[in-house]
């Protein structure tokens, strides 16, 4: 049997990899924590449930994320699963601006981290483990508390845009 796995590994062009993997629709999250200087947060698209026992989730921030470095030091944070229509919230928290929370309403979670208003779900977590993930860090967090709004639909990211592309757009 012959196939693409035989022989030396191919060098994969990062642009092609991004394009192909962009066909997998994902949700969009914003990780948040509160500090003595005020709340901080960042957008993280790589998020997944991991284990029911113990309750664990995983996400993968870029190694270059200065905000993740600060959240790591705190050790506790909230993962906000954005809702359909929260594109601007996602874009705002993806930027390197001074106050990402300007104009963003939130309430504290049971463990004190910001839960953004109108999200689909929120997960309070604490750092469990970190692993090398190339240009990202693979983070495993233990779930401490969580909640969801059944009346909201998630914000999806697909092929470089928010929402799913219709067949006529493909």
GROMACS .gro file of N, CA and C in nm:
model
  510
    1UNK      N    1   0.085  -0.117   0.000
    1UNK     CA    2   0.000   0.000   0.000
    1UNK      C    3   0.089   0.124   0.000
    2UNK      N    4   0.060   0.216  -0.088
    2UNK     CA    5   0.135   0.340  -0.094
    2UNK      C    6   0.043   0.454  -0.055
    3UNK      N    7   0.102   0.557  -0.007
    3UNK     CA    8   0.019   0.671   0.033
    3UNK      C    9   0.105   0.789   0.069
    4UNK      N   10   0.041   0.897   0.109
    4UNK     CA   11   0.113   1.021   0.136
    4UNK      C   12   0.203   1.014   0.259
    5UNK      N   13   0.191   0.908   0.342
    5UNK     CA   14   0.274   0.902   0.462
    5UNK      C   15   0.407   0.833   0.440
    6UNK      N   16   0.428   0.774   0.323
    6UNK     CA   17   0.554   0.705   0.296
    6UNK      C   18   0.665   0.803   0.264
    7UNK      N   19   0.788   0.767   0.300
    7UNK     CA   20   0.903   0.850   0.267
    7UNK      C   21   0.916   0.969   0.360
    8UNK      N   22   0.997   1.063   0.316
    8UNK     CA   23   1.023   1.183   0.396
    8UNK      C   24   0.897   1.270   0.406
    9UNK      N   25   0.879   1.333   0.521
    9UNK     CA   26   0.760   1.421   0.535
    9UNK      C   27   0.769   1.540   0.440
   10UNK      N   28   0.653   1.575   0.384
   10UNK     CA   29   0.647   1.693   0.298
   10UNK      C   30   0.654   1.818   0.382
   11UNK      N   31   0.712   1.921   0.325
   11UNK     CA   32   0.709   2.052   0.389
   11UNK      C   33   0.574   2.113   0.355
   12UNK      N   34   0.498   2.149   0.457
   12UNK     CA   35   0.365   2.203   0.437
   12UNK      C   36   0.372   2.355   0.444
   13UNK      N   37   0.324   2.419   0.340
   13UNK     CA   38   0.319   2.565   0.334
   13UNK      C   39   0.217   2.612   0.439
   14UNK      N   40   0.257   2.699   0.533
   14UNK     CA   41   0.164   2.745   0.637
   14UNK      C   42   0.038   2.809   0.581
   15UNK      N   43   0.046   2.876   0.467
   15UNK     CA   44  -0.074   2.937   0.408
   15UNK      C   45  -0.171   2.830   0.361
   16UNK      N   46  -0.117   2.721   0.302
   16UNK     CA   47  -0.203   2.611   0.258
   16UNK      C   48  -0.265   2.542   0.379
   17UNK      N   49  -0.185   2.521   0.483
   17UNK     CA   50  -0.236   2.459   0.606
   17UNK      C   51  -0.351   2.541   0.664
   18UNK      N   52  -0.332   2.672   0.673
   18UNK     CA   53  -0.437   2.759   0.727
   18UNK      C   54  -0.563   2.751   0.640
   19UNK      N   55  -0.546   2.751   0.509
   19UNK     CA   56  -0.660   2.745   0.418
   19UNK      C   57  -0.736   2.614   0.432
   20UNK      N   58  -0.664   2.503   0.433
   20UNK     CA   59  -0.730   2.372   0.443
   20UNK      C   60  -0.798   2.356   0.578
   21UNK      N   61  -0.728   2.388   0.687
   21UNK     CA   62  -0.787   2.372   0.820
   21UNK      C   63  -0.899   2.473   0.844
   22UNK      N   64  -0.902   2.581   0.768
   22UNK     CA   65  -1.010   2.678   0.778
   22UNK      C   66  -1.145   2.622   0.736
   23UNK      N   67  -1.144   2.506   0.669
   23UNK     CA   68  -1.269   2.442   0.630
   23UNK      C   69  -1.338   2.377   0.750
   24UNK      N   70  -1.267   2.366   0.861
   24UNK     CA   71  -1.325   2.314   0.984
   24UNK      C   72  -1.383   2.432   1.060
   25UNK      N   73  -1.514   2.434   1.077
   25UNK     CA   74  -1.578   2.544   1.150
   25UNK      C   75  -1.547   2.530   1.299
   26UNK      N   76  -1.519   2.642   1.362
   26UNK     CA   77  -1.491   2.639   1.506
   26UNK      C   78  -1.570   2.750   1.574
   27UNK      N   79  -1.587   2.733   1.702
   27UNK     CA   80  -1.646   2.838   1.783
   27UNK      C   81  -1.539   2.940   1.816
   28UNK      N   82  -1.579   3.047   1.880
   28UNK     CA   83  -1.485   3.154   1.916
   28UNK      C   84  -1.503   3.181   2.066
   29UNK      N   85  -1.390   3.186   2.136
   29UNK     CA   86  -1.394   3.214   2.279
   29UNK      C   87  -1.312   3.338   2.311
   30UNK      N   88  -1.342   3.397   2.425
   30UNK     CA   89  -1.260   3.504   2.482
   30UNK      C   90  -1.227   3.460   2.623
   31UNK      N   91  -1.099   3.450   2.654
   31UNK     CA   92  -1.054   3.416   2.788
   31UNK      C   93  -1.034   3.544   2.867
   32UNK      N   94  -1.082   3.546   2.990
   32UNK     CA   95  -1.077   3.667   3.071
   32UNK      C   96  -1.031   3.636   3.214
   33UNK      N   97  -0.977   3.737   3.278
   33UNK     CA   98  -0.943   3.732   3.420
   33UNK      C   99  -0.947   3.874   3.473
   34UNK      N  100  -0.960   3.887   3.604
   34UNK     CA  101  -0.958   4.019   3.665
   34UNK      C  102  -0.825   4.035   3.737
   35UNK      N  103  -0.769   4.154   3.729
   35UNK     CA  104  -0.642   4.183   3.794
   35UNK      C  105  -0.660   4.308   3.881
   36UNK      N  106  -0.558   4.339   3.957
   36UNK     CA  107  -0.562   4.461   4.039
   36UNK      C  108  -0.571   4.585   3.951
   37UNK      N  109  -0.523   4.575   3.826
   37UNK     CA  110  -0.527   4.686   3.731
   37UNK      C  111  -0.651   4.685   3.643
   38UNK      N  112  -0.743   4.592   3.667
   38UNK     CA  113  -0.863   4.581   3.585
   38UNK      C  114  -0.864   4.452   3.506
   39UNK      N  115  -0.976   4.423   3.437
   39UNK     CA  116  -0.989   4.297   3.365
   39UNK      C  117  -0.900   4.292   3.240
   40UNK      N  118  -0.859   4.170   3.206
   40UNK     CA  119  -0.781   4.145   3.084
   40UNK      C  120  -0.845   4.028   3.009
   41UNK      N  121  -0.814   4.017   2.880
   41UNK     CA  122  -0.868   3.905   2.804
   41UNK      C  123  -0.813   3.900   2.663
   42UNK      N  124  -0.836   3.787   2.596
   42UNK     CA  125  -0.795   3.771   2.457
   42UNK      C  126  -0.884   3.670   2.387
   43UNK      N  127  -0.895   3.683   2.256
   43UNK     CA  128  -0.972   3.591   2.174
   43UNK      C  129  -0.890   3.465   2.150
   44UNK      N  130  -0.956   3.350   2.162
   44UNK     CA  131  -0.890   3.221   2.139
   44UNK      C  132  -0.987   3.131   2.062
   45UNK      N  133  -0.949   3.097   1.941
   45UNK     CA  134  -1.035   3.015   1.856
   45UNK      C  135  -1.013   2.866   1.879
   46UNK      N  136  -0.895   2.827   1.925
   46UNK     CA  137  -0.865   2.686   1.948
   46UNK      C  138  -0.909   2.646   2.088
   47UNK      N  139  -1.027   2.587   2.098
   47UNK     CA  140  -1.086   2.548   2.226
   47UNK      C  141  -1.159   2.417   2.209
   48UNK      N  142  -1.154   2.331   2.311
   48UNK     CA  143  -1.223   2.203   2.303
   48UNK      C  144  -1.251   2.148   2.442
   49UNK      N  145  -1.358   2.070   2.452
   49UNK     CA  146  -1.378   1.993   2.574
   49UNK      C  147  -1.274   1.881   2.571
   50UNK      N  148  -1.235   1.830   2.688
   50UNK     CA  149  -1.130   1.729   2.693
   50UNK      C  150  -1.169   1.608   2.775
   51UNK      N  151  -1.220   1.629   2.896
   51UNK     CA  152  -1.246   1.517   2.987
   51UNK      C  153  -1.364   1.549   3.077
   52UNK      N  154  -1.445   1.447   3.104
   52UNK     CA  155  -1.555   1.464   3.199
   52UNK      C  156  -1.511   1.432   3.342
   53UNK      N  157  -1.414   1.340   3.357
   53UNK     CA  158  -1.369   1.299   3.489
   53UNK      C  159  -1.218   1.280   3.489
   54UNK      N  160  -1.142   1.379   3.534
   54UNK     CA  161  -1.186   1.505   3.592
   54UNK      C  162  -1.237   1.600   3.483
   55UNK      N  163  -1.311   1.703   3.522
   55UNK     CA  164  -1.365   1.797   3.422
   55UNK      C  165  -1.254   1.887   3.368
   56UNK      N  166  -1.218   1.865   3.241
   56UNK     CA  167  -1.109   1.939   3.179
   56UNK      C  168  -1.150   1.993   3.042
   57UNK      N  169  -1.095   2.109   3.008
   57UNK     CA  170  -1.106   2.166   2.873
   57UNK      C  171  -0.965   2.199   2.826
   58UNK      N  172  -0.952   2.224   2.696
   58UNK     CA  173  -0.821   2.258   2.640
   58UNK      C  174  -0.836   2.375   2.546
   59UNK      N  175  -0.731   2.458   2.538
   59UNK     CA  176  -0.727   2.567   2.443
   59UNK      C  177  -0.581   2.591   2.407
   60UNK      N  178  -0.559   2.668   2.301
   60UNK     CA  179  -0.422   2.685   2.252
   60UNK      C  180  -0.394   2.831   2.215
   61UNK      N  181  -0.343   2.909   2.310
   61UNK     CA  182  -0.305   3.048   2.279
   61UNK      C  183  -0.171   3.051   2.205
   62UNK      N  184  -0.153   3.154   2.125
   62UNK     CA  185  -0.026   3.174   2.055
   62UNK      C  186   0.084   3.198   2.157
   63UNK      N  187   0.204   3.149   2.128
   63UNK     CA  188   0.318   3.171   2.219
   63UNK      C  189   0.348   3.321   2.233
   64UNK      N  190   0.310   3.400   2.135
   64UNK     CA  191   0.337   3.543   2.138
   64UNK      C  192   0.237   3.622   2.220
   65UNK      N  193   0.133   3.556   2.273
   65UNK     CA  194   0.029   3.626   2.347
   65UNK      C  195   0.080   3.677   2.482
   66UNK      N  196   0.088   3.808   2.494
   66UNK     CA  197   0.127   3.867   2.622
   66UNK      C  198   0.014   3.852   2.725
   67UNK      N  199  -0.110   3.853   2.678
   67UNK     CA  200  -0.223   3.839   2.770
   67UNK      C  201  -0.226   3.700   2.831
   68UNK      N  202  -0.198   3.595   2.750
   68UNK     CA  203  -0.197   3.460   2.807
   68UNK      C  204  -0.089   3.450   2.916
   69UNK      N  205   0.025   3.513   2.896
   69UNK     CA  206   0.131   3.510   2.997
   69UNK      C  207   0.079   3.566   3.130
   70UNK      N  208   0.000   3.671   3.123
   70UNK     CA  209  -0.056   3.731   3.246
   70UNK      C  210  -0.164   3.641   3.307
   71UNK      N  211  -0.249   3.582   3.221
   71UNK     CA  212  -0.353   3.491   3.271
   71UNK      C  213  -0.289   3.367   3.335
   72UNK      N  214  -0.182   3.316   3.275
   72UNK     CA  215  -0.111   3.200   3.328
   72UNK      C  216  -0.064   3.230   3.471
   73UNK      N  217  -0.008   3.349   3.491
   73UNK     CA  218   0.042   3.386   3.624
   73UNK      C  219  -0.071   3.392   3.727
   74UNK      N  220  -0.189   3.435   3.685
   74UNK     CA  221  -0.305   3.440   3.775
   74UNK      C  222  -0.352   3.298   3.808
   75UNK      N  223  -0.352   3.211   3.706
   75UNK     CA  224  -0.387   3.070   3.726
   75UNK      C  225  -0.534   3.038   3.717
   76UNK      N  226  -0.621   3.139   3.723
   76UNK     CA  227  -0.766   3.119   3.709
   76UNK      C  228  -0.819   3.217   3.607
   77UNK      N  229  -0.920   3.174   3.533
   77UNK     CA  230  -0.972   3.254   3.423
   77UNK      C  231  -1.109   3.202   3.384
   78UNK      N  232  -1.178   3.278   3.299
   78UNK     CA  233  -1.307   3.237   3.248
   78UNK      C  234  -1.298   3.227   3.095
   79UNK      N  235  -1.352   3.119   3.042
   79UNK     CA  236  -1.359   3.100   2.898
   79UNK      C  237  -1.501   3.135   2.858
   80UNK      N  238  -1.515   3.244   2.780
   80UNK     CA  239  -1.645   3.292   2.734
   80UNK      C  240  -1.667   3.242   2.592
   81UNK      N  241  -1.771   3.162   2.569
   81UNK     CA  242  -1.804   3.114   2.435
   81UNK      C  243  -1.895   3.219   2.372
   82UNK      N  244  -1.844   3.286   2.269
   82UNK     CA  245  -1.918   3.397   2.209
   82UNK      C  246  -2.041   3.350   2.134
   83UNK      N  247  -2.140   3.439   2.129
   83UNK     CA  248  -2.266   3.412   2.062
   83UNK      C  249  -2.267   3.474   1.922
   84UNK      N  250  -2.353   3.420   1.840
   84UNK     CA  251  -2.375   3.475   1.707
   84UNK      C  252  -2.402   3.625   1.722
   85UNK      N  253  -2.338   3.706   1.639
   85UNK     CA  254  -2.355   3.851   1.647
   85UNK      C  255  -2.250   3.920   1.733
   86UNK      N  256  -2.163   3.843   1.798
   86UNK     CA  257  -2.058   3.904   1.880
   86UNK      C  258  -1.924   3.912   1.805
   87UNK      N  259  -1.933   3.929   1.674
   87UNK     CA  260  -1.813   3.941   1.590
   87UNK      C  261  -1.723   4.055   1.640
   88UNK      N  262  -1.783   4.168   1.672
   88UNK     CA  263  -1.704   4.284   1.715
   88UNK      C  264  -1.632   4.256   1.846
   89UNK      N  265  -1.694   4.181   1.935
   89UNK     CA  266  -1.629   4.144   2.061
   89UNK      C  267  -1.506   4.058   2.032
   90UNK      N  268  -1.522   3.960   1.944
   90UNK     CA  269  -1.410   3.874   1.905
   90UNK      C  270  -1.296   3.956   1.847
   91UNK      N  271  -1.328   4.044   1.754
   91UNK     CA  272  -1.225   4.126   1.690
   91UNK      C  273  -1.157   4.219   1.789
   92UNK      N  274  -1.234   4.277   1.880
   92UNK     CA  275  -1.177   4.368   1.979
   92UNK      C  276  -1.077   4.297   2.070
   93UNK      N  277  -1.113   4.179   2.119
   93UNK     CA  278  -1.024   4.106   2.210
   93UNK      C  279  -0.907   4.041   2.137
   94UNK      N  280  -0.911   4.037   2.004
   94UNK     CA  281  -0.799   3.983   1.926
   94UNK      C  282  -0.691   4.090   1.903
   95UNK      N  283  -0.726   4.214   1.927
   95UNK     CA  284  -0.632   4.325   1.903
   95UNK      C  285  -0.544   4.353   2.024
   96UNK      N  286  -0.435   4.419   1.998
   96UNK     CA  287  -0.347   4.466   2.106
   96UNK      C  288  -0.381   4.611   2.135
   97UNK      N  289  -0.487   4.631   2.211
   97UNK     CA  290  -0.528   4.766   2.250
   97UNK      C  291  -0.519   4.779   2.401
   98UNK      N  292  -0.514   4.901   2.448
   98UNK     CA  293  -0.497   4.926   2.591
   98UNK      C  294  -0.611   4.870   2.674
   99UNK      N  295  -0.735   4.905   2.642
   99UNK     CA  296  -0.849   4.859   2.721
   99UNK      C  297  -0.947   4.784   2.634
  100UNK      N  298  -0.932   4.652   2.628
  100UNK     CA  299  -1.020   4.568   2.547
  100UNK      C  300  -1.161   4.563   2.604
  101UNK      N  301  -1.177   4.601   2.731
  101UNK     CA  302  -1.308   4.595   2.797
  101UNK      C  303  -1.388   4.723   2.782
  102UNK      N  304  -1.332   4.824   2.716
  102UNK     CA  305  -1.406   4.949   2.698
  102UNK      C  306  -1.535   4.921   2.620
  103UNK      N  307  -1.648   4.956   2.681
  103UNK     CA  308  -1.777   4.936   2.618
  103UNK      C  309  -1.829   4.793   2.625
  104UNK      N  310  -1.759   4.704   2.694
  104UNK     CA  311  -1.800   4.564   2.705
  104UNK      C  312  -1.855   4.541   2.846
  105UNK      N  313  -1.980   4.498   2.853
  105UNK     CA  314  -2.043   4.472   2.983
  105UNK      C  315  -2.013   4.330   3.028
  106UNK      N  316  -1.994   4.315   3.158
  106UNK     CA  317  -1.965   4.183   3.215
  106UNK      C  318  -2.003   4.180   3.361
  107UNK      N  319  -2.013   4.058   3.413
  107UNK     CA  320  -2.035   4.036   3.555
  107UNK      C  321  -1.930   3.936   3.603
  108UNK      N  322  -1.895   3.938   3.730
  108UNK     CA  323  -1.796   3.842   3.779
  108UNK      C  324  -1.855   3.702   3.791
  109UNK      N  325  -1.774   3.604   3.753
  109UNK     CA  326  -1.811   3.464   3.771
  109UNK      C  327  -1.803   3.429   3.919
  110UNK      N  328  -1.847   3.309   3.958
  110UNK     CA  329  -1.833   3.270   4.099
  110UNK      C  330  -1.689   3.275   4.151
  111UNK      N  331  -1.591   3.267   4.060
  111UNK     CA  332  -1.450   3.273   4.102
  111UNK      C  333  -1.387   3.408   4.070
  112UNK      N  334  -1.470   3.507   4.029
  112UNK     CA  335  -1.424   3.643   4.013
  112UNK      C  336  -1.378   3.686   3.874
  113UNK      N  337  -1.376   3.595   3.778
  113UNK     CA  338  -1.334   3.632   3.642
  113UNK      C  339  -1.451   3.691   3.564
  114UNK      N  340  -1.424   3.780   3.468
  114UNK     CA  341  -1.532   3.840   3.391
  114UNK      C  342  -1.606   3.740   3.301
  115UNK      N  343  -1.739   3.739   3.316
  115UNK     CA  344  -1.827   3.668   3.224
  115UNK      C  345  -1.889   3.776   3.136
  116UNK      N  346  -1.858   3.774   3.009
  116UNK     CA  347  -1.907   3.876   2.917
  116UNK      C  348  -2.058   3.860   2.899
  117UNK      N  349  -2.129   3.971   2.890
  117UNK     CA  350  -2.273   3.968   2.870
  117UNK      C  351  -2.308   3.902   2.737
  118UNK      N  352  -2.418   3.828   2.738
  118UNK     CA  353  -2.479   3.770   2.618
  118UNK      C  354  -2.399   3.658   2.553
  119UNK      N  355  -2.305   3.595   2.624
  119UNK     CA  356  -2.232   3.482   2.566
  119UNK      C  357  -2.320   3.358   2.567
  120UNK      N  358  -2.284   3.260   2.484
  120UNK     CA  359  -2.356   3.133   2.479
  120UNK      C  360  -2.329   3.052   2.605
  121UNK      N  361  -2.203   3.052   2.648
  121UNK     CA  362  -2.164   2.974   2.765
  121UNK      C  363  -2.039   3.036   2.827
  122UNK      N  364  -2.014   3.001   2.951
  122UNK     CA  365  -1.893   3.043   3.020
  122UNK      C  366  -1.843   2.927   3.104
  123UNK      N  367  -1.711   2.918   3.114
  123UNK     CA  368  -1.646   2.811   3.189
  123UNK      C  369  -1.539   2.875   3.277
  124UNK      N  370  -1.556   2.867   3.408
  124UNK     CA  371  -1.453   2.910   3.501
  124UNK      C  372  -1.351   2.797   3.510
  125UNK      N  373  -1.224   2.830   3.497
  125UNK     CA  374  -1.123   2.725   3.503
  125UNK      C  375  -0.997   2.769   3.573
  126UNK      N  376  -0.916   2.669   3.604
  126UNK     CA  377  -0.783   2.696   3.659
  126UNK      C  378  -0.682   2.613   3.582
  127UNK      N  379  -0.564   2.668   3.570
  127UNK     CA  380  -0.457   2.603   3.495
  127UNK      C  381  -0.428   2.465   3.553
  128UNK      N  382  -0.429   2.364   3.467
  128UNK     CA  383  -0.404   2.225   3.507
  128UNK      C  384  -0.267   2.180   3.454
  129UNK      N  385  -0.241   2.209   3.323
  129UNK     CA  386  -0.114   2.168   3.260
  129UNK      C  387  -0.093   2.248   3.132
  130UNK      N  388   0.033   2.254   3.088
  130UNK     CA  389   0.067   2.317   2.960
  130UNK      C  390   0.162   2.225   2.885
  131UNK      N  391   0.149   2.227   2.751
  131UNK     CA  392   0.233   2.143   2.665
  131UNK      C  393   0.279   2.225   2.546
  132UNK      N  394   0.392   2.185   2.490
  132UNK     CA  395   0.445   2.249   2.370
  132UNK      C  396   0.351   2.220   2.253
  133UNK      N  397   0.313   2.323   2.183
  133UNK     CA  398   0.228   2.308   2.066
  133UNK      C  399   0.283   2.388   1.949
  134UNK      N  400   0.415   2.383   1.927
  134UNK     CA  401   0.476   2.458   1.817
  134UNK      C  402   0.469   2.607   1.844
  135UNK      N  403   0.402   2.681   1.755
  135UNK     CA  404   0.393   2.826   1.775
  135UNK      C  405   0.279   2.862   1.871
  136UNK      N  406   0.214   2.762   1.928
  136UNK     CA  407   0.111   2.780   2.029
  136UNK      C  408   0.147   2.698   2.153
  137UNK      N  409   0.079   2.726   2.261
  137UNK     CA  410   0.088   2.646   2.383
  137UNK      C  411  -0.044   2.573   2.399
  138UNK      N  412  -0.039   2.443   2.426
  138UNK     CA  413  -0.161   2.367   2.452
  138UNK      C  414  -0.184   2.372   2.602
  139UNK      N  415  -0.296   2.431   2.640
  139UNK     CA  416  -0.328   2.451   2.781
  139UNK      C  417  -0.445   2.361   2.818
  140UNK      N  418  -0.432   2.292   2.930
  140UNK     CA  419  -0.541   2.213   2.985
  140UNK      C  420  -0.584   2.283   3.114
  141UNK      N  421  -0.715   2.305   3.126
  141UNK     CA  422  -0.769   2.374   3.243
  141UNK      C  423  -0.873   2.286   3.310
  142UNK      N  424  -0.872   2.287   3.441
  142UNK     CA  425  -0.974   2.216   3.519
  142UNK      C  426  -1.096   2.307   3.532
  143UNK      N  427  -1.212   2.253   3.504
  143UNK     CA  428  -1.337   2.329   3.512
  143UNK      C  429  -1.378   2.340   3.658
  144UNK      N  430  -1.402   2.464   3.702
  144UNK     CA  431  -1.444   2.492   3.840
  144UNK      C  432  -1.593   2.520   3.849
  145UNK      N  433  -1.648   2.583   3.745
  145UNK     CA  434  -1.789   2.618   3.741
  145UNK      C  435  -1.821   2.654   3.596
  146UNK      N  436  -1.950   2.654   3.560
  146UNK     CA  437  -1.987   2.684   3.423
  146UNK      C  438  -2.136   2.710   3.412
  147UNK      N  439  -2.173   2.769   3.299
  147UNK     CA  440  -2.314   2.795   3.273
  147UNK      C  441  -2.336   2.822   3.126
  148UNK      N  442  -2.462   2.814   3.082
  148UNK     CA  443  -2.494   2.833   2.941
  148UNK      C  444  -2.631   2.897   2.925
  149UNK      N  445  -2.653   2.958   2.808
  149UNK     CA  446  -2.782   3.017   2.771
  149UNK      C  447  -2.834   2.940   2.651
  150UNK      N  448  -2.938   2.860   2.673
  150UNK     CA  449  -2.992   2.774   2.567
  150UNK      C  450  -3.055   2.853   2.453
  151UNK      N  451  -3.089   2.980   2.476
  151UNK     CA  452  -3.156   3.059   2.373
  151UNK      C  453  -3.059   3.129   2.278
  152UNK      N  454  -2.930   3.109   2.295
  152UNK     CA  455  -2.832   3.174   2.206
  152UNK      C  456  -2.762   3.072   2.118
  153UNK      N  457  -2.721   3.117   2.000
  153UNK     CA  458  -2.645   3.033   1.907
  153UNK      C  459  -2.500   3.079   1.908
  154UNK      N  460  -2.405   2.987   1.889
  154UNK     CA  461  -2.263   3.023   1.896
  154UNK      C  462  -2.215   3.102   1.775
  155UNK      N  463  -2.115   3.184   1.798
  155UNK     CA  464  -2.044   3.252   1.690
  155UNK      C  465  -1.950   3.150   1.627
  156UNK      N  466  -1.962   3.128   1.498
  156UNK     CA  467  -1.876   3.033   1.428
  156UNK      C  468  -1.775   3.106   1.341
  157UNK      N  469  -1.659   3.045   1.327
  157UNK     CA  470  -1.554   3.097   1.239
  157UNK      C  471  -1.525   2.989   1.136
  158UNK      N  472  -1.536   3.024   1.007
  158UNK     CA  473  -1.524   2.926   0.901
  158UNK      C  474  -1.462   2.990   0.778
  159UNK      N  475  -1.353   2.934   0.731
  159UNK     CA  476  -1.285   2.980   0.609
  159UNK      C  477  -1.254   3.130   0.614
  160UNK      N  478  -1.205   3.175   0.729
  160UNK     CA  479  -1.159   3.313   0.742
  160UNK      C  480  -1.266   3.416   0.770
  161UNK      N  481  -1.391   3.371   0.794
  161UNK     CA  482  -1.501   3.464   0.820
  161UNK      C  483  -1.589   3.412   0.933
  162UNK      N  484  -1.666   3.502   0.989
  162UNK     CA  485  -1.762   3.462   1.091
  162UNK      C  486  -1.885   3.403   1.022
  163UNK      N  487  -1.938   3.295   1.076
  163UNK     CA  488  -2.055   3.229   1.019
  163UNK      C  489  -2.014   3.127   0.915
  164UNK      N  490  -2.108   3.043   0.878
  164UNK     CA  491  -2.082   2.942   0.777
  164UNK      C  492  -2.108   2.999   0.638
  165UNK      N  493  -2.023   2.964   0.544
  165UNK     CA  494  -2.044   3.006   0.406
  165UNK      C  495  -2.155   2.922   0.345
  166UNK      N  496  -2.239   2.983   0.266
  166UNK     CA  497  -2.343   2.910   0.194
  166UNK      C  498  -2.281   2.846   0.072
  167UNK      N  499  -2.340   2.740   0.021
  167UNK     CA  500  -2.285   2.668  -0.095
  167UNK      C  501  -2.258   2.761  -0.213
  168UNK      N  502  -2.344   2.858  -0.234
  168UNK     CA  503  -2.324   2.949  -0.348
  168UNK      C  504  -2.202   3.037  -0.330
  169UNK      N  505  -2.156   3.053  -0.204
  169UNK     CA  506  -2.037   3.135  -0.176
  169UNK      C  507  -1.908   3.054  -0.184
  170UNK      N  508  -1.920   2.924  -0.185
  170UNK     CA  509  -1.800   2.837  -0.178
  170UNK      C  510  -1.714   2.844  -0.301
   0.00000   0.00000   0.00000
